[in-house]
Short mmCIF file of C-alpha atoms (C1' of nucleotides) in Angstrom, two decimals:
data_model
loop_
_atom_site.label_atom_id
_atom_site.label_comp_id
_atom_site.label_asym_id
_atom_site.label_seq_id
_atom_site.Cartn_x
_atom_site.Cartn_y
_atom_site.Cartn_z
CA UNK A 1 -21.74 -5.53 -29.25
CA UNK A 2 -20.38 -2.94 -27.39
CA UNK A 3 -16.61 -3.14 -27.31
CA UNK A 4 -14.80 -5.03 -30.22
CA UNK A 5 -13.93 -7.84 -27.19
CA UNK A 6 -15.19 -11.18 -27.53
CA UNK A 7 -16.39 -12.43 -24.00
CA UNK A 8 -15.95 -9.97 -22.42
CA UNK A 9 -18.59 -10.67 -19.26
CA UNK A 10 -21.14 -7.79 -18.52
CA UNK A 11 -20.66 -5.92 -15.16
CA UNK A 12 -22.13 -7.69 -12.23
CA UNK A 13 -22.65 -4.51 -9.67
CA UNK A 14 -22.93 -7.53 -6.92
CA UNK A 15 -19.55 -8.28 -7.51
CA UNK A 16 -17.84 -5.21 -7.88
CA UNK A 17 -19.20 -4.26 -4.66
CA UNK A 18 -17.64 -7.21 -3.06
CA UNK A 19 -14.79 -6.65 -4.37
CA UNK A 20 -15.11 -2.74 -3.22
CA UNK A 21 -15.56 -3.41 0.36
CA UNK A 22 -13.12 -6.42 0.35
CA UNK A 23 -10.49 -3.84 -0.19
CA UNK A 24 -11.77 -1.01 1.41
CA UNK A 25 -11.94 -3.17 4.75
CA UNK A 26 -8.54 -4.43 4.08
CA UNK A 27 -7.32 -0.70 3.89
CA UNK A 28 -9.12 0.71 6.50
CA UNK A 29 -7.49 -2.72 8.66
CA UNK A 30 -4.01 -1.95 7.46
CA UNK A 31 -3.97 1.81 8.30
CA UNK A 32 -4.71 0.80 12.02
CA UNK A 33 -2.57 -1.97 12.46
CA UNK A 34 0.13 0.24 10.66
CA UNK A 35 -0.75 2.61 13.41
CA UNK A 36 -0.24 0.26 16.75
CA UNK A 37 2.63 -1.46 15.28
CA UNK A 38 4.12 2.32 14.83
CA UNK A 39 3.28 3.15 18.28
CA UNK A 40 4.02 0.12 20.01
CA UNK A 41 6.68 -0.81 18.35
CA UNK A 42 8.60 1.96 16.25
CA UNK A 43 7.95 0.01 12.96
CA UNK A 44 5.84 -0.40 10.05
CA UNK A 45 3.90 -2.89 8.68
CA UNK A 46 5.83 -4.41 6.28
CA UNK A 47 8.88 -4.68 8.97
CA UNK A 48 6.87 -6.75 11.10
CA UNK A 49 5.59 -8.78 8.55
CA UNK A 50 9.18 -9.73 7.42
CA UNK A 51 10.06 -9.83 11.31
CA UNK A 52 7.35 -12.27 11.93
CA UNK A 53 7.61 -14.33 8.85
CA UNK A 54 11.46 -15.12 10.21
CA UNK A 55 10.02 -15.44 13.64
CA UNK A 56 7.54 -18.05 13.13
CA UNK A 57 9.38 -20.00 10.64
CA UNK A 58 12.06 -20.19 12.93
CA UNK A 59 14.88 -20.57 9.88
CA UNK A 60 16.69 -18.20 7.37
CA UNK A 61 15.10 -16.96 4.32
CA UNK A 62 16.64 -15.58 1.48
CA UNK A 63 15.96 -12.68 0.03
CA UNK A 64 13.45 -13.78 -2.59
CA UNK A 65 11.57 -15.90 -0.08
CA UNK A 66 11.28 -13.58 1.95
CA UNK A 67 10.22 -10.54 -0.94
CA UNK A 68 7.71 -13.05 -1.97
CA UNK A 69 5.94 -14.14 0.98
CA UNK A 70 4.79 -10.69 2.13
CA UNK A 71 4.06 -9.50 -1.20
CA UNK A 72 7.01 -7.29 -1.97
CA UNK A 73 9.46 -6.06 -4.33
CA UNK A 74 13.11 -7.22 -4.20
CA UNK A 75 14.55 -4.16 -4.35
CA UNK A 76 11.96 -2.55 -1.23
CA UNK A 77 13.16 -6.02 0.70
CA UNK A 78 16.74 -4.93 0.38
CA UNK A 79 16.07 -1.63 1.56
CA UNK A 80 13.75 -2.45 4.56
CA UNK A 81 16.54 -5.77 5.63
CA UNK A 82 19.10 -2.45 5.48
CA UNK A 83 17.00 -0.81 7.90
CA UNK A 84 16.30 -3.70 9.77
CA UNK A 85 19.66 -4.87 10.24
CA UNK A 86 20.97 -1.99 10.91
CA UNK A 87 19.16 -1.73 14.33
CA UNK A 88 19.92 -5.26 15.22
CA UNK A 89 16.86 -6.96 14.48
CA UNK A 90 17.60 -9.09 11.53
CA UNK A 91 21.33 -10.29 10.25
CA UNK A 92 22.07 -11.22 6.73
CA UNK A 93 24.51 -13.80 5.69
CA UNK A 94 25.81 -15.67 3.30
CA UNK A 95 24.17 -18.77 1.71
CA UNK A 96 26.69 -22.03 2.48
CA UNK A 97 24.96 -23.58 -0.56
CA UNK A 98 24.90 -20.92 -2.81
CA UNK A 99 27.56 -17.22 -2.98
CA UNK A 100 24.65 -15.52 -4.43
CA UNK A 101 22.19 -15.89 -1.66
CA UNK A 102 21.53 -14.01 1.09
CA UNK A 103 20.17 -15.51 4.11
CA UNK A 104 18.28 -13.15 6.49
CA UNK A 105 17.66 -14.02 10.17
CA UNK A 106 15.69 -12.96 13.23
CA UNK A 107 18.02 -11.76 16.20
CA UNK A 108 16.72 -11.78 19.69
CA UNK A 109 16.06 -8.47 19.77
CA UNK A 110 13.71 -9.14 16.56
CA UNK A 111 11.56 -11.72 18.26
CA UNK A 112 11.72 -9.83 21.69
CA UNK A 113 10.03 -6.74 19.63
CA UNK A 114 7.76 -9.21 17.80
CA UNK A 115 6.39 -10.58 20.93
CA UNK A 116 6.13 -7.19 22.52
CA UNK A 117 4.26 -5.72 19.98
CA UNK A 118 2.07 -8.82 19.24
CA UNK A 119 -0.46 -8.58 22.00
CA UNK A 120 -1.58 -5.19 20.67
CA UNK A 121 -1.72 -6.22 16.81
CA UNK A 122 -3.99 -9.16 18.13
CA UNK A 123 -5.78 -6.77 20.33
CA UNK A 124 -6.44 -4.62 17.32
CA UNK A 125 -6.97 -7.47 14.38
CA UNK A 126 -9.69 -9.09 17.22
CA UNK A 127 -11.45 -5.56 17.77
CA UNK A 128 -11.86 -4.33 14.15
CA UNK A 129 -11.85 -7.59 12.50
CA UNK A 130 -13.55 -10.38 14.40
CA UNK A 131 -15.76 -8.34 16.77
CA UNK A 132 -18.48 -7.81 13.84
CA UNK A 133 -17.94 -11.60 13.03
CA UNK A 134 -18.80 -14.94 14.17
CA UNK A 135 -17.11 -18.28 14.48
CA UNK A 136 -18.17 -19.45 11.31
CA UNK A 137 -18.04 -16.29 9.21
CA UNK A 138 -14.48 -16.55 10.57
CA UNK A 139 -14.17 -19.65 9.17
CA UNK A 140 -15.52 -19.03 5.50
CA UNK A 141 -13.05 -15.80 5.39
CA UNK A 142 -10.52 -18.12 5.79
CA UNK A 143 -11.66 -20.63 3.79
CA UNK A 144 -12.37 -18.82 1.09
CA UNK A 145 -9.47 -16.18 0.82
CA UNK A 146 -7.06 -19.57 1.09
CA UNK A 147 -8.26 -20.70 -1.96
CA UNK A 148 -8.05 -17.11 -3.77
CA UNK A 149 -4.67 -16.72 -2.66
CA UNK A 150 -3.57 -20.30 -3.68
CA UNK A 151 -5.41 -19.64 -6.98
CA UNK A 152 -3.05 -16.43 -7.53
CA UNK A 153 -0.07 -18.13 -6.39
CA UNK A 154 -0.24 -20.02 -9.63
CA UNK A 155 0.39 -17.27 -10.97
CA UNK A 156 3.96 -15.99 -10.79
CA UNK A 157 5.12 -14.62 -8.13
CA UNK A 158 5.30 -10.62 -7.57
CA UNK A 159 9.13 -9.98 -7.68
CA UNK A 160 10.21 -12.74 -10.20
CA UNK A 161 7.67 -11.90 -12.66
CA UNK A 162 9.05 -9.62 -15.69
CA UNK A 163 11.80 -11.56 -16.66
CA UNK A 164 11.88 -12.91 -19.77
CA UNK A 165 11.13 -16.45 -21.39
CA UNK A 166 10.37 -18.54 -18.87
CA UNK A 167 7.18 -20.26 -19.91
CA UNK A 168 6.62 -17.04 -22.47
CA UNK A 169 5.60 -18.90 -25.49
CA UNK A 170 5.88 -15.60 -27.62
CA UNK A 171 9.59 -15.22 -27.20
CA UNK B 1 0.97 4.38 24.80
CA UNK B 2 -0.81 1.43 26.08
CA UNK B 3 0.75 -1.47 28.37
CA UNK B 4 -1.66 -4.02 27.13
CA UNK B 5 -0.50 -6.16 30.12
CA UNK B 6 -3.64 -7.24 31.47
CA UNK B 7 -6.41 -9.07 29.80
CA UNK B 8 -4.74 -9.91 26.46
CA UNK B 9 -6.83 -12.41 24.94
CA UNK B 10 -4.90 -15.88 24.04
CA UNK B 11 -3.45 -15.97 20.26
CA UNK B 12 -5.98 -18.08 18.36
CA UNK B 13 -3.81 -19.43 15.39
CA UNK B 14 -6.62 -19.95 12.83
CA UNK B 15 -7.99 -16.18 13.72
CA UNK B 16 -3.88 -14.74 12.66
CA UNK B 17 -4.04 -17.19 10.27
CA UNK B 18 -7.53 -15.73 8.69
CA UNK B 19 -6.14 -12.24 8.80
CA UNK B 20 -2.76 -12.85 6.87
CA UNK B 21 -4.44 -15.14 4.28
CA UNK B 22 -6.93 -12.28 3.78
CA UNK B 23 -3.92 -9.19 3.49
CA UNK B 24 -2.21 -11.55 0.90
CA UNK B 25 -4.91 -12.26 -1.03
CA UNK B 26 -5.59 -8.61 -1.52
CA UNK B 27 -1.92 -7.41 -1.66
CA UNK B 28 -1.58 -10.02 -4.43
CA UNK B 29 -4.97 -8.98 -6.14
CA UNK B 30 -4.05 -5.52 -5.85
CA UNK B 31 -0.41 -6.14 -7.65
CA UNK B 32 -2.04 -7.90 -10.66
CA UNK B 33 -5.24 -4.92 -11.01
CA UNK B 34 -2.36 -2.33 -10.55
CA UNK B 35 -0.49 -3.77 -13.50
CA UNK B 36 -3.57 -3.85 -15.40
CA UNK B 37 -4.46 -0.56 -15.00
CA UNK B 38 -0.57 0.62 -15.75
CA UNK B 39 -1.08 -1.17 -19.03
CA UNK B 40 -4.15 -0.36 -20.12
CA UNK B 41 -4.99 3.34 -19.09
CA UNK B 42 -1.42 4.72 -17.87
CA UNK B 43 -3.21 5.11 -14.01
CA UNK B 44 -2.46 4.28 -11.17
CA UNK B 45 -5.07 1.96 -8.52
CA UNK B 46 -5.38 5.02 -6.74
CA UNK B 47 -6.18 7.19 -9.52
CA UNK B 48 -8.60 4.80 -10.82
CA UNK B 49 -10.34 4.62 -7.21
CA UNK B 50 -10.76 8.29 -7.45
CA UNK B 51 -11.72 8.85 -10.74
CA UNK B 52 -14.33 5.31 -10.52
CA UNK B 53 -15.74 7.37 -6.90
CA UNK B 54 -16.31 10.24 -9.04
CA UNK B 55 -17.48 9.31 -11.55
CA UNK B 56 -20.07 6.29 -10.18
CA UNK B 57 -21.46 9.20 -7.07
CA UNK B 58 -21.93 11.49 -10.62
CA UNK B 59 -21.22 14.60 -8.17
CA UNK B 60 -18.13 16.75 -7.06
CA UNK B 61 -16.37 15.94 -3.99
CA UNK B 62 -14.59 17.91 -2.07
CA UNK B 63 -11.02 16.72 -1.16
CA UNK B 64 -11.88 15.53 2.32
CA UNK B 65 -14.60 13.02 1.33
CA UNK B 66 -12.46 11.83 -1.87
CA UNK B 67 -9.63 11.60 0.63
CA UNK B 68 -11.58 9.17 3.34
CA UNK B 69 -13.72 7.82 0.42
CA UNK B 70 -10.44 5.83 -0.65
CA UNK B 71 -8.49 5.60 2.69
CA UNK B 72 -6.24 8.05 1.73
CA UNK B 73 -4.26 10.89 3.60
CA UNK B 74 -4.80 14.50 2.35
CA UNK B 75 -1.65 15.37 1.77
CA UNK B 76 -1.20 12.37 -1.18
CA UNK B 77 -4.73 13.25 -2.70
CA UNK B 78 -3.78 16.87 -3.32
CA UNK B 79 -0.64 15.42 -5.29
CA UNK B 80 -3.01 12.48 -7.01
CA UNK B 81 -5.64 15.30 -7.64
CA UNK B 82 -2.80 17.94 -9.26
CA UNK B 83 -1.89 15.03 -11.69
CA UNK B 84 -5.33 13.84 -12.21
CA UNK B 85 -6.06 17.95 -13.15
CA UNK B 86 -2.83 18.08 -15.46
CA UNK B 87 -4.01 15.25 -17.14
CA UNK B 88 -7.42 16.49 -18.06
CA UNK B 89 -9.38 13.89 -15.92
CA UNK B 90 -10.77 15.72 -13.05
CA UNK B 91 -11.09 19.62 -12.53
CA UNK B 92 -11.04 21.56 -9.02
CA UNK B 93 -13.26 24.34 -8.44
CA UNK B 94 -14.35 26.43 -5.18
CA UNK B 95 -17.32 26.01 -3.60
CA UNK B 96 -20.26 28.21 -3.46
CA UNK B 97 -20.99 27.21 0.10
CA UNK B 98 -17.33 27.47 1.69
CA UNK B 99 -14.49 29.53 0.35
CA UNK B 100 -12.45 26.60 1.82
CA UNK B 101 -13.35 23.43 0.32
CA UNK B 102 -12.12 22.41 -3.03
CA UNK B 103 -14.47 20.64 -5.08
CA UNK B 104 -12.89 18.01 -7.15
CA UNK B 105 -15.22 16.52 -10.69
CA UNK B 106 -14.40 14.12 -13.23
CA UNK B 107 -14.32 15.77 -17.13
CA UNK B 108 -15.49 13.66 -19.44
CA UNK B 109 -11.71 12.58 -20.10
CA UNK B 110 -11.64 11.40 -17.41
CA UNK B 111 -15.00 9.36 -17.38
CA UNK B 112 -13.94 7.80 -20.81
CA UNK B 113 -10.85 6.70 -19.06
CA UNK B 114 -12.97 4.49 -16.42
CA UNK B 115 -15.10 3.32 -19.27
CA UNK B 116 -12.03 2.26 -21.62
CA UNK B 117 -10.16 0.43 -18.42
CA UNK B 118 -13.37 -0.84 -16.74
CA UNK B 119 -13.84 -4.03 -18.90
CA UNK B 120 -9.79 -5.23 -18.47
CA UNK B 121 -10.20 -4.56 -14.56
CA UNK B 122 -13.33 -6.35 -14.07
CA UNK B 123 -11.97 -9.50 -16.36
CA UNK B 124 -8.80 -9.43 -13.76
CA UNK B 125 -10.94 -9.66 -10.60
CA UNK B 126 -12.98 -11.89 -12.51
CA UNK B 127 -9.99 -13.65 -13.23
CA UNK B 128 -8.26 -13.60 -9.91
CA UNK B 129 -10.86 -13.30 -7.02
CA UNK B 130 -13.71 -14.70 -8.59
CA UNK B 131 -12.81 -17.86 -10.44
CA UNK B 132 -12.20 -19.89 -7.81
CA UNK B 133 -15.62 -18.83 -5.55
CA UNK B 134 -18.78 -19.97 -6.00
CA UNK B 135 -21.41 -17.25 -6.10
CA UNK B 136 -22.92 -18.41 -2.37
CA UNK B 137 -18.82 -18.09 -1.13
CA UNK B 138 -19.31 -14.20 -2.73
CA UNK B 139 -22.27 -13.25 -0.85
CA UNK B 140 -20.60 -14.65 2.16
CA UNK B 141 -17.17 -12.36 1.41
CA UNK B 142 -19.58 -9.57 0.45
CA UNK B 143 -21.99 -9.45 3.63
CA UNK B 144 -18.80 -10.34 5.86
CA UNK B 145 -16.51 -7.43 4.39
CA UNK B 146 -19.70 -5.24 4.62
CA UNK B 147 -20.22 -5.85 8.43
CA UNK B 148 -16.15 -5.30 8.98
CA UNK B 149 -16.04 -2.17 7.24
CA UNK B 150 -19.05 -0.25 8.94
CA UNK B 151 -17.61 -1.61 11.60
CA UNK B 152 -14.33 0.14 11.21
CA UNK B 153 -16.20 3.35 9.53
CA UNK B 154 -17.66 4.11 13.20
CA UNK B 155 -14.12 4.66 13.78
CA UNK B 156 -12.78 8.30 12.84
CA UNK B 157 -11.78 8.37 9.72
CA UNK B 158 -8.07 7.89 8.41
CA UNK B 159 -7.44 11.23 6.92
CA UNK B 160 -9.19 13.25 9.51
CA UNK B 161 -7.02 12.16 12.55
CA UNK B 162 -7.24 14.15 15.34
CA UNK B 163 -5.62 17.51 15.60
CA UNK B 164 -3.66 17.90 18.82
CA UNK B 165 -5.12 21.17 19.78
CA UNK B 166 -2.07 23.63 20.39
CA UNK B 167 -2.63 24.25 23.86
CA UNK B 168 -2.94 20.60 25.14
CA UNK B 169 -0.53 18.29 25.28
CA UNK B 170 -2.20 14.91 24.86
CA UNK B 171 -2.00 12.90 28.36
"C1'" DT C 1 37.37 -25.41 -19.92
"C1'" DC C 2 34.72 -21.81 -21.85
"C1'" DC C 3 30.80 -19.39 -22.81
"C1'" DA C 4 25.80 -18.44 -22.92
"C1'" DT C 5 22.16 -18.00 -20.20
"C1'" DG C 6 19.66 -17.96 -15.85
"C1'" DT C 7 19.21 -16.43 -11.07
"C1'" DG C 8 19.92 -13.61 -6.53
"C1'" DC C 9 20.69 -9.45 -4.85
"C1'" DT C 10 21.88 -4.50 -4.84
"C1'" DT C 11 22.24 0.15 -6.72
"C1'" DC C 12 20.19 3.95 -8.84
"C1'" DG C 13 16.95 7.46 -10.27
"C1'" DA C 14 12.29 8.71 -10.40
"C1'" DA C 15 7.95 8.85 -8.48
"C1'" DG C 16 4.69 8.28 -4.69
"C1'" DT C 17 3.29 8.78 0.27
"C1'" DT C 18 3.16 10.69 4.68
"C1'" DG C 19 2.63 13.82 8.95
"C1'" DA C 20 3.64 18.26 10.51
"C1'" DA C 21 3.44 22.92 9.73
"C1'" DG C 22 1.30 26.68 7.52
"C1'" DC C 23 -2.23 29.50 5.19
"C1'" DA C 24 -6.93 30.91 4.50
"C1'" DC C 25 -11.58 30.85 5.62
"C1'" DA C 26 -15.54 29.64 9.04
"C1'" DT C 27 -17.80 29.90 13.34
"C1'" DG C 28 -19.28 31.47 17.58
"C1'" DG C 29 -18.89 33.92 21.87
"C1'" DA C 30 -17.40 38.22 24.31
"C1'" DT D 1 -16.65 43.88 15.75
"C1'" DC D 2 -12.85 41.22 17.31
"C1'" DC D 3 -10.47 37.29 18.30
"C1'" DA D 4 -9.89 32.40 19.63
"C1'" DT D 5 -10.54 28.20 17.87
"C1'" DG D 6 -11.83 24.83 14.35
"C1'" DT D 7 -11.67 23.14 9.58
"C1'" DG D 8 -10.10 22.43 4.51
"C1'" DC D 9 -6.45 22.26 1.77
"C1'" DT D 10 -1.58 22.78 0.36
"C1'" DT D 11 3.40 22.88 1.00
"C1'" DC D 12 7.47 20.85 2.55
"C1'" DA D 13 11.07 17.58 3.79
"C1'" DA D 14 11.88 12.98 4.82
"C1'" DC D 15 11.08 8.52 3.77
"C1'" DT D 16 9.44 4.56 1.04
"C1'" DT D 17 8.63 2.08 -3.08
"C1'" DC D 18 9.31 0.54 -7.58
"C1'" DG D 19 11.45 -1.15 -12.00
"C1'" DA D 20 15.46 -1.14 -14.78
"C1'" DA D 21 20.14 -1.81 -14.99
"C1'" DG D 22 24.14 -3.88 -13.22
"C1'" DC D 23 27.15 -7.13 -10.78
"C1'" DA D 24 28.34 -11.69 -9.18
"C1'" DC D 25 27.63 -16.43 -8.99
"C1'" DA D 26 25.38 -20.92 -10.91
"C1'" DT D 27 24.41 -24.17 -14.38
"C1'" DG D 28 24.70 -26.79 -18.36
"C1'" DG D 29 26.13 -27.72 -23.02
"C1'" DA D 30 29.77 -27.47 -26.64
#
DNA sequence: TCCATGTGCTTCGAAGTTGAAGCACATGGA
DNA sequence: TCCATGTGCTTCAACTTCGAAGCACATGGA
């Protein structure tokens, strides 16, 4: 009635509001982690995410793993695994199996700086996050924001996404 | 800077593992509304933010509140707010009360805007972050979110970070 | 083998974001 | 009144981020 769009769903103010505060917490979070991890540690967020994702997995990534598990574009990861590399903390190799990967890797002085920064990013995740929250609202976040995530990452991924025809049925 | 030596709580795996499946659900869900929005209305998620806080509170702001409104430093919303102007979407005026404060309102331009890219932004969340919840698991996300974010909003705001005073050297 | 096409990564230019410094006005006490 | 200090906003330079284009290698069919 009134747009020309079939189906279109009316506005729920319930769940725009959810969604609201979802990210507005998620900001307001990622502001003051971004501030510890700068003060602690001399980096940003997204560097310790990458430095953290290599830590814990304990393996090489490529490049496009790595881009797509924190969320990132291919051409940011190759500028951030320039900076990183160049002050030691990650190295970046090539792929035995194939000449057009590159394989990044945590140094020791990348997981010393993750570990030494890691008691205050816990310190400040625990205090803003799970203070206000109990056991078991702990346990539906996670619950629930699993299965949105897995639901979007049916989706394709961030960085591999505008090329063309690859289940595009309208080229 | 803090040693955070002493009296580090323990790592609790499914409490890191609650907070990163919560940033990548929103980093992803932010990546698909911000592509929506490019598409649709040629803005930006942070231009949308400001011009949906403006025009849902039906009131000028001035800069500041916009600013901590949308976790946002200053600095970037007096660039955002000199494109939003350009483009005939907001308008900045003085205030009668303080020669000071800018006082930032959406035109009607700019109101159409939110109304045109509304429908396409809600069908993504709907899409995305809704679809897989039932509506009990979004009254869960909405009173836990709610809880974390006043939380956080007793903290001093982002954009208003303290001013080291010129005299004192912070200890 | 050769070539067409797909994939992994980097380079490049443009745009966005930030904190510090700076300007202008506000406020309150001497 | 005068001035010290605080507050609101902007400017500035440095840095970060992105997508498009480009290069190199991979893969598979003719």
């Amino acid at each position: 009635m009134t747009t020309g769009e079939q189906g279109v769903p009316p506005l729920d103010p319930s769940e725009l509001g959810a969604y609201f505060v979802l990210t507005e917490a998620v900001s307001l979070l990622q502001y003051q982690v971004e501030q510890q991890l700068r003060a602690e540690g001399g980096i940003s967020y997204v560097q310790f995410q990458l430095l953290a994702r290599l830590a814990h997995l304990d393996g090489p990534l490529t490049m496009t793993e790595l881009a797509d598990g924190v969320v990132y574009s291919r051409s940011g990861l190759t500028y951030q695994a320039g900076l990183l590399e160049k002050a030691g903390l990650v190295t970046r190799g090539p792929s035995p199996e194939d000449d057009r990967v590159t394989l990044v890797a945590v140094t020791a002085d990348g997981r010393a700086l993750v570990e030494r920064v890691l008691p205050g990013h816990v310190q400040v995740i625990r205090r803003l996050l799970f203070d206000p929250l109990t056991d078991d609202d702990l346990h539906h976040v996670a619950d629930i924001m699993t299965r949105v995530r897995d639901h979007m990452r049916t989706q394709p991924p961030r960085s591999a996404a505008p090329r063309r025809s690859r289940n595009s049925p309208s080229a």
